[in-house]
mmCIF file of C-alpha atoms in Angstrom:
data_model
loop_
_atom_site.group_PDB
_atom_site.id
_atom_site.type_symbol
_atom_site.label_atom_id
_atom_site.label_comp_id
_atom_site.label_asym_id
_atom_site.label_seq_id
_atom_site.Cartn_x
_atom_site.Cartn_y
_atom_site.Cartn_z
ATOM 1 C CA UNK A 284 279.541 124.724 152.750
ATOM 2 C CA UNK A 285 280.653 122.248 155.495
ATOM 3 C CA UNK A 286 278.167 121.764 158.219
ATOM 4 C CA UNK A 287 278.778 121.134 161.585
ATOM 5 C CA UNK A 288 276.920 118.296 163.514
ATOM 6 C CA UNK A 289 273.857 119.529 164.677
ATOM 7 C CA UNK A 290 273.577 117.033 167.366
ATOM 8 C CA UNK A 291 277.179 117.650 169.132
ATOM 9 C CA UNK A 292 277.469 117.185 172.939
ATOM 10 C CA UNK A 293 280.142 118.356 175.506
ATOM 11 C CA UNK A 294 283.321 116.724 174.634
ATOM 12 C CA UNK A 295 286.657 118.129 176.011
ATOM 13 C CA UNK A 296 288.235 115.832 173.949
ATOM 14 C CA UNK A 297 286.760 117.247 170.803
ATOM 15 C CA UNK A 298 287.929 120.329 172.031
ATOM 16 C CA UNK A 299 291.460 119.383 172.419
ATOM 17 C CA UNK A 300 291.493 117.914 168.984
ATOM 18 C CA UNK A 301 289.955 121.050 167.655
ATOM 19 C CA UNK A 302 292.146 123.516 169.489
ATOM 20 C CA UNK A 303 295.227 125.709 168.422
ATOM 21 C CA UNK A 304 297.518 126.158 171.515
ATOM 22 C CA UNK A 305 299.512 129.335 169.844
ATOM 23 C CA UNK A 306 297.797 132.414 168.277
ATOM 24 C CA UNK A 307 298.420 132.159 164.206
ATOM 25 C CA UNK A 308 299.011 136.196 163.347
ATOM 26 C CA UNK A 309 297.116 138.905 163.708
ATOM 27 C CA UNK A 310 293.946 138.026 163.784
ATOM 28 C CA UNK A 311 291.793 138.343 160.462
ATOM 29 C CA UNK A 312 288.242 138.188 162.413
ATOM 30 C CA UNK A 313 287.050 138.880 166.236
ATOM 31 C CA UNK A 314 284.501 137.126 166.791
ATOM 32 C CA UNK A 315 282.116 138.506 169.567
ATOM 33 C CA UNK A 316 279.714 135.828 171.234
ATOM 34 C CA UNK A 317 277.824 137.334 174.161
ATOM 35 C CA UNK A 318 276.353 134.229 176.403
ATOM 36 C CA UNK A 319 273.701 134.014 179.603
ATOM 37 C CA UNK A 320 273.135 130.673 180.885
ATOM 38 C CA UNK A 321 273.677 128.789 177.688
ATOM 39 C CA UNK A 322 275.203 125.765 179.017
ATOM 40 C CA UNK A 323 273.493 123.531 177.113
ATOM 41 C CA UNK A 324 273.887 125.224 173.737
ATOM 42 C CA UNK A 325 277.729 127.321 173.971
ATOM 43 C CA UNK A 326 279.962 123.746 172.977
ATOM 44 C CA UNK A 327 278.096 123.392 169.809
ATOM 45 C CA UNK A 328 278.483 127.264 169.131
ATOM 46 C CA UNK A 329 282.366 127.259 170.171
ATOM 47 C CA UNK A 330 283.122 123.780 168.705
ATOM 48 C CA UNK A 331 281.933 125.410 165.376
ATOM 49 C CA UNK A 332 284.154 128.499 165.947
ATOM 50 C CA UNK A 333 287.490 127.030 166.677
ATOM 51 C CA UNK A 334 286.664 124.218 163.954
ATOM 52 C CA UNK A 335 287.010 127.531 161.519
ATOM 53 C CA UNK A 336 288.723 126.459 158.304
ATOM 54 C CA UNK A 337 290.179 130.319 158.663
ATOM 55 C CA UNK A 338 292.596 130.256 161.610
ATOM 56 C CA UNK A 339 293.231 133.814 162.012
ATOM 57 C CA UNK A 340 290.225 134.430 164.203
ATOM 58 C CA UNK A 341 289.928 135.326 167.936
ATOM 59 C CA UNK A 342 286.859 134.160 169.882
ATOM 60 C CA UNK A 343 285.514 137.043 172.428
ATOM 61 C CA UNK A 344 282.914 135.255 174.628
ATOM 62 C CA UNK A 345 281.307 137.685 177.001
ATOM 63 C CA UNK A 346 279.351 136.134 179.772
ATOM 64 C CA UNK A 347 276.227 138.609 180.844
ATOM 65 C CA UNK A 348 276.305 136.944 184.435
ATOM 66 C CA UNK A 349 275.773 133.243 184.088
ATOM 67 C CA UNK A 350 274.564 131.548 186.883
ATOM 68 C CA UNK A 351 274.884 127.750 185.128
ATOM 69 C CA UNK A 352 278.001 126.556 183.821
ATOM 70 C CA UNK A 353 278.294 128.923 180.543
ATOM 71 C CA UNK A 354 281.582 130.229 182.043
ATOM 72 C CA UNK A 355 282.957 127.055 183.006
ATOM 73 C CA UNK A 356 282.279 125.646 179.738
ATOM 74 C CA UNK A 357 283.667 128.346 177.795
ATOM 75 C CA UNK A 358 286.921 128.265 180.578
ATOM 76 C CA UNK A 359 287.737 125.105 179.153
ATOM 77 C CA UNK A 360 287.845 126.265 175.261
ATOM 78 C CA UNK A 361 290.279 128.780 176.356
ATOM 79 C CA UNK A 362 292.292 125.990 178.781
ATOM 80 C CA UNK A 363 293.048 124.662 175.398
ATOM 81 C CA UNK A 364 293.008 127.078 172.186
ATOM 82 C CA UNK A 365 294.823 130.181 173.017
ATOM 83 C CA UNK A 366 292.433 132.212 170.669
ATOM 84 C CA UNK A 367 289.402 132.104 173.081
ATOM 85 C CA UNK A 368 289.079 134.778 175.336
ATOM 86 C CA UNK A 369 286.500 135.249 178.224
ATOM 87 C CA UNK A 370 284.783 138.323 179.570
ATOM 88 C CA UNK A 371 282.443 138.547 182.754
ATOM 89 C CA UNK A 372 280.071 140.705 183.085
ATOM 90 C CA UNK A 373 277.286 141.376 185.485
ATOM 91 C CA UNK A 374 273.619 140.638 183.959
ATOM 92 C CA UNK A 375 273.935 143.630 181.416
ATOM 93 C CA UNK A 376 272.262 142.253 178.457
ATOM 94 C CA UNK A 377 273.672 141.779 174.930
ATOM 95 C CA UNK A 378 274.312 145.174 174.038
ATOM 96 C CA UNK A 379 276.381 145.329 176.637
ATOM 97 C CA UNK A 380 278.166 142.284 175.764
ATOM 98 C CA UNK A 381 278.395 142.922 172.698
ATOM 99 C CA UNK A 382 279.862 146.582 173.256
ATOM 100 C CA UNK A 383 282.641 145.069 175.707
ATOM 101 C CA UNK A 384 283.501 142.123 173.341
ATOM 102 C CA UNK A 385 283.904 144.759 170.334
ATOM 103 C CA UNK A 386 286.462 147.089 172.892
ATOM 104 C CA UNK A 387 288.847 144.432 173.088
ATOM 105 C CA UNK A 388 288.617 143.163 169.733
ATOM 106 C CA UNK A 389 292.003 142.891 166.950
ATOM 107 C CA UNK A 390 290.368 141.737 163.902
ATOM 108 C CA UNK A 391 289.996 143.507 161.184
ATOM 109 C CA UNK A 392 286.969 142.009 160.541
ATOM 110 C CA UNK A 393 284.086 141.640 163.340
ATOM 111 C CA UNK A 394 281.122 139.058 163.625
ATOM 112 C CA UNK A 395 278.682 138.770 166.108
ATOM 113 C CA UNK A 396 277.433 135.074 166.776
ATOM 114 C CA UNK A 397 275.104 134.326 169.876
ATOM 115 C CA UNK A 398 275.864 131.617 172.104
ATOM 116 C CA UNK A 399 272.871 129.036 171.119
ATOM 117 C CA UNK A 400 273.420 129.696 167.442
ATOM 118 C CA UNK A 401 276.287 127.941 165.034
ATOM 119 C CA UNK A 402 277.682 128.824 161.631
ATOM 120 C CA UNK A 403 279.403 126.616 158.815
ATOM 121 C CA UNK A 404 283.235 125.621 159.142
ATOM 122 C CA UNK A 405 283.805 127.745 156.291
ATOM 123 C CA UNK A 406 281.721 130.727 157.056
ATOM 124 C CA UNK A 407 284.258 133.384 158.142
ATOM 125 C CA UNK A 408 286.870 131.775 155.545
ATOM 126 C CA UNK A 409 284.392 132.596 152.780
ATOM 127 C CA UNK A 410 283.010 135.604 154.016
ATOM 128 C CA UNK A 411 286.339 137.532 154.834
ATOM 129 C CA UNK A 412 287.450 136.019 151.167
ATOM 130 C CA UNK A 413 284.722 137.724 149.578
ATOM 131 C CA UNK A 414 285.105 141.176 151.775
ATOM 132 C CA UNK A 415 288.577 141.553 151.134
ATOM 133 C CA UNK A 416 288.319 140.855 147.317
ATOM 134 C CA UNK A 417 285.763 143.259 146.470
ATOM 135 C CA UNK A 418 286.935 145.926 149.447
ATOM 136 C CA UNK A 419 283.818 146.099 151.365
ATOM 137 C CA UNK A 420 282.712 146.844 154.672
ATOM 138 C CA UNK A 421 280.315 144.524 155.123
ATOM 139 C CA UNK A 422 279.798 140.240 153.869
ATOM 140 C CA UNK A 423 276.485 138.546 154.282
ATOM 141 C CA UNK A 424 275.500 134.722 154.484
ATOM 142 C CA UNK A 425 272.565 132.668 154.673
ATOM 143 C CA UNK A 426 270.443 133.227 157.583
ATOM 144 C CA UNK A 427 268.929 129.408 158.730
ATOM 145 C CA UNK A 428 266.003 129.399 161.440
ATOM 146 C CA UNK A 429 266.313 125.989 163.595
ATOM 147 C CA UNK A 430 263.368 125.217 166.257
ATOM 148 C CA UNK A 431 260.346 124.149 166.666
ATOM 149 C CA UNK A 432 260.840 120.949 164.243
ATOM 150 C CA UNK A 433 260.892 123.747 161.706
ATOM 151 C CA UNK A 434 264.167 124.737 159.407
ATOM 152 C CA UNK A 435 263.880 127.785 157.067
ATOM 153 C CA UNK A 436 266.063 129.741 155.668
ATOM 154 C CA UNK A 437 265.162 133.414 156.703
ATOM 155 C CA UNK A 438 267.478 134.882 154.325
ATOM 156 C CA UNK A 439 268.554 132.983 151.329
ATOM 157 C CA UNK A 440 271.695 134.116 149.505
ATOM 158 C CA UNK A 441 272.430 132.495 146.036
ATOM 159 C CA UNK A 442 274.588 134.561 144.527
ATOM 160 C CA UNK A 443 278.026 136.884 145.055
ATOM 161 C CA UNK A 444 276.880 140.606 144.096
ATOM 162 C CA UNK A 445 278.393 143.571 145.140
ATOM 163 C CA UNK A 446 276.195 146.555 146.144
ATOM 164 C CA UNK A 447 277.045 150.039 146.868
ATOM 165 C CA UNK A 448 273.168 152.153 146.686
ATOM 166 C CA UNK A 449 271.570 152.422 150.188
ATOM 167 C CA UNK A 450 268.400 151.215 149.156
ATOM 168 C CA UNK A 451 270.484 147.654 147.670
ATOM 169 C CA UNK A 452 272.365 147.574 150.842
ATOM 170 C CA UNK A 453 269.188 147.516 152.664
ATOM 171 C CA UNK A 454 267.363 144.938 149.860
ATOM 172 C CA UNK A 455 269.799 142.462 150.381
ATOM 173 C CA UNK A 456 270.171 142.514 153.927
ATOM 174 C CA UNK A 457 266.197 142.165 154.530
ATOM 175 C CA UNK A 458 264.692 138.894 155.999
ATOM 176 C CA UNK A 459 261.162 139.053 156.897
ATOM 177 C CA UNK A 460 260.735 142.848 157.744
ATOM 178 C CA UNK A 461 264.361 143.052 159.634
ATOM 179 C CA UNK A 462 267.821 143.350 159.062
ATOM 180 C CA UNK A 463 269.873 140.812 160.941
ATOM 181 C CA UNK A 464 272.917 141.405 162.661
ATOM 182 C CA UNK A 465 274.860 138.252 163.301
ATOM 183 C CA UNK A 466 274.369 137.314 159.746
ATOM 184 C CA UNK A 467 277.758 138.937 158.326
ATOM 185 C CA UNK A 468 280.934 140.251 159.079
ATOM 186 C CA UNK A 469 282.070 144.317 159.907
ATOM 187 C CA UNK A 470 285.169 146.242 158.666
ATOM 188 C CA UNK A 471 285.742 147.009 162.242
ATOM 189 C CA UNK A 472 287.306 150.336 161.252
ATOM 190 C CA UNK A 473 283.916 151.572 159.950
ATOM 191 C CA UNK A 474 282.556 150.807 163.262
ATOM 192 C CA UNK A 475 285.086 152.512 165.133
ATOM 193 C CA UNK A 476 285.033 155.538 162.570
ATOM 194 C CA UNK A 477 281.164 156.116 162.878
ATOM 195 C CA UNK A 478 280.680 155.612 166.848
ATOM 196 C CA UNK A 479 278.249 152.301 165.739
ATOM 197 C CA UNK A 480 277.882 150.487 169.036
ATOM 198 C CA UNK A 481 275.139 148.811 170.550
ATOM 199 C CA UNK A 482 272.523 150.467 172.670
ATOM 200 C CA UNK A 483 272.543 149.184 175.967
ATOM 201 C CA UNK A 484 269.770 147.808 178.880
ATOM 202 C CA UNK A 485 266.995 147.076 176.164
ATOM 203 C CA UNK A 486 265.567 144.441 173.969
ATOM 204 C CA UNK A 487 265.448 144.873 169.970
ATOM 205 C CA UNK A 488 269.255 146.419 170.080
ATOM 206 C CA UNK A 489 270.283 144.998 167.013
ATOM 207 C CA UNK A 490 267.929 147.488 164.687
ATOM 208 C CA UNK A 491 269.846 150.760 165.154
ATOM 209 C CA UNK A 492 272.942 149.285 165.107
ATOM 210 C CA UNK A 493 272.725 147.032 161.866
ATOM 211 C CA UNK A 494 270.813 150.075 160.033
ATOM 212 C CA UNK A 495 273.884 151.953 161.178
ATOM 213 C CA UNK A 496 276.555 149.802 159.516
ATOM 214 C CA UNK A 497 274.389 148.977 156.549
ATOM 215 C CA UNK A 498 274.023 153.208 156.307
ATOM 216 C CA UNK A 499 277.179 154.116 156.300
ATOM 217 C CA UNK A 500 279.154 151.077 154.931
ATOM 218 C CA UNK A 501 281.168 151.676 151.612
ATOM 219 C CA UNK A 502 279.491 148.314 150.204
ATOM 220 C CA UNK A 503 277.784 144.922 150.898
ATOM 221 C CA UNK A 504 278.923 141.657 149.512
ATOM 222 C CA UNK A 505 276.342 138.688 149.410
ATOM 223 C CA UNK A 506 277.993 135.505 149.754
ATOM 224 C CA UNK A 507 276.560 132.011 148.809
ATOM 225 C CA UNK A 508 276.876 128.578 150.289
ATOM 226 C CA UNK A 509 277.484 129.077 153.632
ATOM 227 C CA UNK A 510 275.114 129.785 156.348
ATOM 228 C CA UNK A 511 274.413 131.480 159.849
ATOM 229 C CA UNK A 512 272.244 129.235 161.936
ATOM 230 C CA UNK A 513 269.840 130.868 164.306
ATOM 231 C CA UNK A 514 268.753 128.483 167.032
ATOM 232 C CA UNK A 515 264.927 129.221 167.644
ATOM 233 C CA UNK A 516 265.546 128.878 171.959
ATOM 234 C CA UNK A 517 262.420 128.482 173.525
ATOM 235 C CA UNK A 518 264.252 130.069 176.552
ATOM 236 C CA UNK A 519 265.558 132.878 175.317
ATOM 237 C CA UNK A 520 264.765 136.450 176.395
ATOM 238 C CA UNK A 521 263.085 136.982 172.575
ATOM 239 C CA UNK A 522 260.837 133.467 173.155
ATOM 240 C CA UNK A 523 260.652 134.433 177.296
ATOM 241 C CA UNK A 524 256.796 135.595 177.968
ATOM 242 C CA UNK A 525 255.996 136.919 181.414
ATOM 243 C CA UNK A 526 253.778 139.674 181.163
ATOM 244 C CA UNK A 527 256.249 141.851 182.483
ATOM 245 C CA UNK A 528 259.104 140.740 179.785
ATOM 246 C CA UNK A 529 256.127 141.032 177.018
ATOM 247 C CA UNK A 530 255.197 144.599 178.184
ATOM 248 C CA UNK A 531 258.903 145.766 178.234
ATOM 249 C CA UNK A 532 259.754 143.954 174.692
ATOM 250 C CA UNK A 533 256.872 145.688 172.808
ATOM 251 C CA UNK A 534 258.133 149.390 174.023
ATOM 252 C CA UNK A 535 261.585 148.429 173.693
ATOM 253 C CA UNK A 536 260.766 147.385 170.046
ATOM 254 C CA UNK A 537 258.833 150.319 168.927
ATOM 255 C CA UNK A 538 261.237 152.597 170.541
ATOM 256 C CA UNK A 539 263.821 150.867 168.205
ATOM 257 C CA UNK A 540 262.063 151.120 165.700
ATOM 258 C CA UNK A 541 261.201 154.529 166.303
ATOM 259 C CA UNK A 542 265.070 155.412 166.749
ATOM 260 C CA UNK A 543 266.072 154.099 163.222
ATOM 261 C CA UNK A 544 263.064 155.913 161.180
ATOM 262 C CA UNK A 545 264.613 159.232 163.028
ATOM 263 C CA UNK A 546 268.084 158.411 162.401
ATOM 264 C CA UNK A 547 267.498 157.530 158.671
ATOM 265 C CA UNK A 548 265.249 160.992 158.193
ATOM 266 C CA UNK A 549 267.968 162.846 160.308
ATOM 267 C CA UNK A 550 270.789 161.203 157.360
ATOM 268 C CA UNK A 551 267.641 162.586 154.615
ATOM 269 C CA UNK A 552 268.455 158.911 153.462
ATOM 270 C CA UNK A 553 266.820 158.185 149.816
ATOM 271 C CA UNK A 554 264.959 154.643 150.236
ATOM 272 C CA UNK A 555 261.601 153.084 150.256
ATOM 273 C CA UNK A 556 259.022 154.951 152.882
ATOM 274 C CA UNK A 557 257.255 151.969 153.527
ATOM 275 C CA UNK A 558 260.284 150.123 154.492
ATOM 276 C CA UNK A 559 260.788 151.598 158.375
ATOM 277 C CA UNK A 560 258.030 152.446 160.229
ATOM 278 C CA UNK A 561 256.714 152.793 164.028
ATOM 279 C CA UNK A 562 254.138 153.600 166.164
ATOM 280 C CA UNK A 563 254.155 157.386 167.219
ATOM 281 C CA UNK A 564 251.386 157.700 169.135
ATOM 282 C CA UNK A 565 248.642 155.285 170.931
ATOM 283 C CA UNK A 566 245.380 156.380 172.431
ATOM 284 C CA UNK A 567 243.889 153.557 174.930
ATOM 285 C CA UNK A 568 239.870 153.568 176.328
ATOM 286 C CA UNK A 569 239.264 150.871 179.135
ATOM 287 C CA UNK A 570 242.450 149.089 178.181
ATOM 288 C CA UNK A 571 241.538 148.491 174.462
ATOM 289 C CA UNK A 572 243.459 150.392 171.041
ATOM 290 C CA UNK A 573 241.163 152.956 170.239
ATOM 291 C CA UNK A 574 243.779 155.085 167.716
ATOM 292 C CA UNK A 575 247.116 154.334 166.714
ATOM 293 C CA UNK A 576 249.611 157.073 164.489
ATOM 294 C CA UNK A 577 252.186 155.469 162.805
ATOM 295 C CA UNK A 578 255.056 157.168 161.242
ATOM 296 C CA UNK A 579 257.329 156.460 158.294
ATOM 297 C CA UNK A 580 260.007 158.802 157.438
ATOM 298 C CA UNK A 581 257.908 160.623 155.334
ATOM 299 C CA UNK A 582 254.047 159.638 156.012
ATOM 300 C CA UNK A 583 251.964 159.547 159.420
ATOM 301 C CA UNK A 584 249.009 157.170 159.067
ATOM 302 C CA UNK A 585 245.696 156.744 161.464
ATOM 303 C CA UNK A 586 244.132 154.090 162.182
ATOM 304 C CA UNK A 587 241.465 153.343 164.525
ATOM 305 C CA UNK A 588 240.894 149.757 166.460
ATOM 306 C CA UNK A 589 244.599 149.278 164.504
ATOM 307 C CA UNK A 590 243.162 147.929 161.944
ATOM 308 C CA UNK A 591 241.305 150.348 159.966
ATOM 309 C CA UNK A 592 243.067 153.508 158.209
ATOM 310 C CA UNK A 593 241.230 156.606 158.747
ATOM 311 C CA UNK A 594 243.675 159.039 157.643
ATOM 312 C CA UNK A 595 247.145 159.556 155.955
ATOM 313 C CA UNK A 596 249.305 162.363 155.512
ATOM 314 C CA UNK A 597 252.903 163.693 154.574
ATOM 315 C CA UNK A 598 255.916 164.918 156.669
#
């Protein structure tokens, strides 16, 4: 594992000592990294992607609209190193982004790493290694949560094991009660094959789509000592909480929640009940919860005041 500095500020000349100023071959990762006013974060994200010990990469930044000096910054990574590439974008969100970044994209490999977050120098080195040795679709790292003056690793990985089952894939991808996206790397063939892109103008994208690729993905290596570092950003549209954002990020969530529990029962996939759920139905008096149905893919449960289970049945 080899860090980067967690404490980096805008340098240009750390990016022209960093920088390649020819492309290296065919590129063995694209690396998608969808930005919105991230100026003071993007350097320490693209310092940490050119600084790759794997050189074969291209860097995909796709800016959702800036109106700081994300694009500016990121202009002057790609003044230097010939394998950063810039998209804009009107304000389209990240599954936009994300969906333009992956159109363009030449790797045979793709990651996904957002524009306040960082990974190790070694991380695509190690995890492309460990993909192409054991031919599998997808590699996954250690997933570190930064903010808050609080560091915890959300998703430890200690050892390389190769897993084909759905319910393993789906084991060892689990932090908390989601699956993470930006925590691995894609075969981006079996994106391409299956129609897996991004949904688009919502919050909580990342659930269909990483259920998706974990679904129909020929295998999952776990690979240790290296780690994804998710940058807790107190101004980020997940930590953002207007009433109106709050409102529109609970529905967007249960909607993608709702969305993977029927694409899993659609695929009559063989896992864990318990292990998707959302809420199908909500009955409100004066404002206040008064029932709640929630649905697995095989079980509806009732519950009244949303706390206390009246009722359960199978679907």
């Amino acid at each position: 594992m080899i860090q980067e500095d967690l404490n980096v500020i805008y340098n240009e000349d750390l990016i022209k000592t960093f920088s390649l100023n020819k492309l290296v071959g065919q590129p063995k990762v694209s690396v998608i990294v969808p930005a919105y006013n991230t100026e003071k974060y993007i350097f320490r994200c693209l310092l940490s992607l050119i600084k790759q010990t794997l050189k074969e990469i291209e860097i995909i930044v796709v800016d959702d609209g800036s109106t700081d000096d994300t694009a500016k910054i990121v202009n002057k990574f790609a003044e230097y190193d010939s394998r950063v590439k810039i998209i804009l974008q009107k304000n389209l969100r990240q599954g936009c982004a994300r969906n333009n970044g992956t159109k363009i994209a030449n790797g045979e490999f793709i990651g996904y790493v957002d524009s306040d977050d960082w990974v190790d120098l070694d991380y695509f080195e190690k995890l492309y290694n460990a993909a192409s040795e054991h031919n599998a679709d997808i590699a996954l790292a250690t997933n570190v949560r930064i903010g808050g003056g609080k560091t915890k690793k959300r998703l430890n990985i200690t050892e390389e094991k190769l897993v084909s089952e759905l319910q393993d894939k789906i084991d060892v991808n689990r932090q908390w009660k989601n699956e993470c996206p930006t925590n691995k790397i894609y075969r981006l063939s079996m994106l391409k094959e299956n129609n897996i892109v991004w949904p688009e103008g919502t919050y909580c994208e990342d659930k269909l789509f990483t259920i998706m690729a974990i679904y129909y993905a020929n295998a999952v290596v776990t690979v240790p000592d290296i780690n994804y570092y998710y940058y807790r950003n107190p101004t980020s549209t997940v930590n953002t909480r207007t009433k109106e954002h709050y409102l529109k990020l609970i529905e967007d969530r249960n909607n993608a929640r709702r969305s993977v529990v029927e694409f899993l029962r659609e695929k009559n996939a063989k896992i864990r009940d318990k292990n998707f759920w959302a809420i199908k139905k909500e009955v409100k008096i004066f404002g206040k919860t008064f029932l709640k149905i929630k649905e697995s893919l095989h079980t509806e449960k009732y519950y009244i005041f949303s706390v206390v289970k009246i009722w359960e049945r199978k679907i």
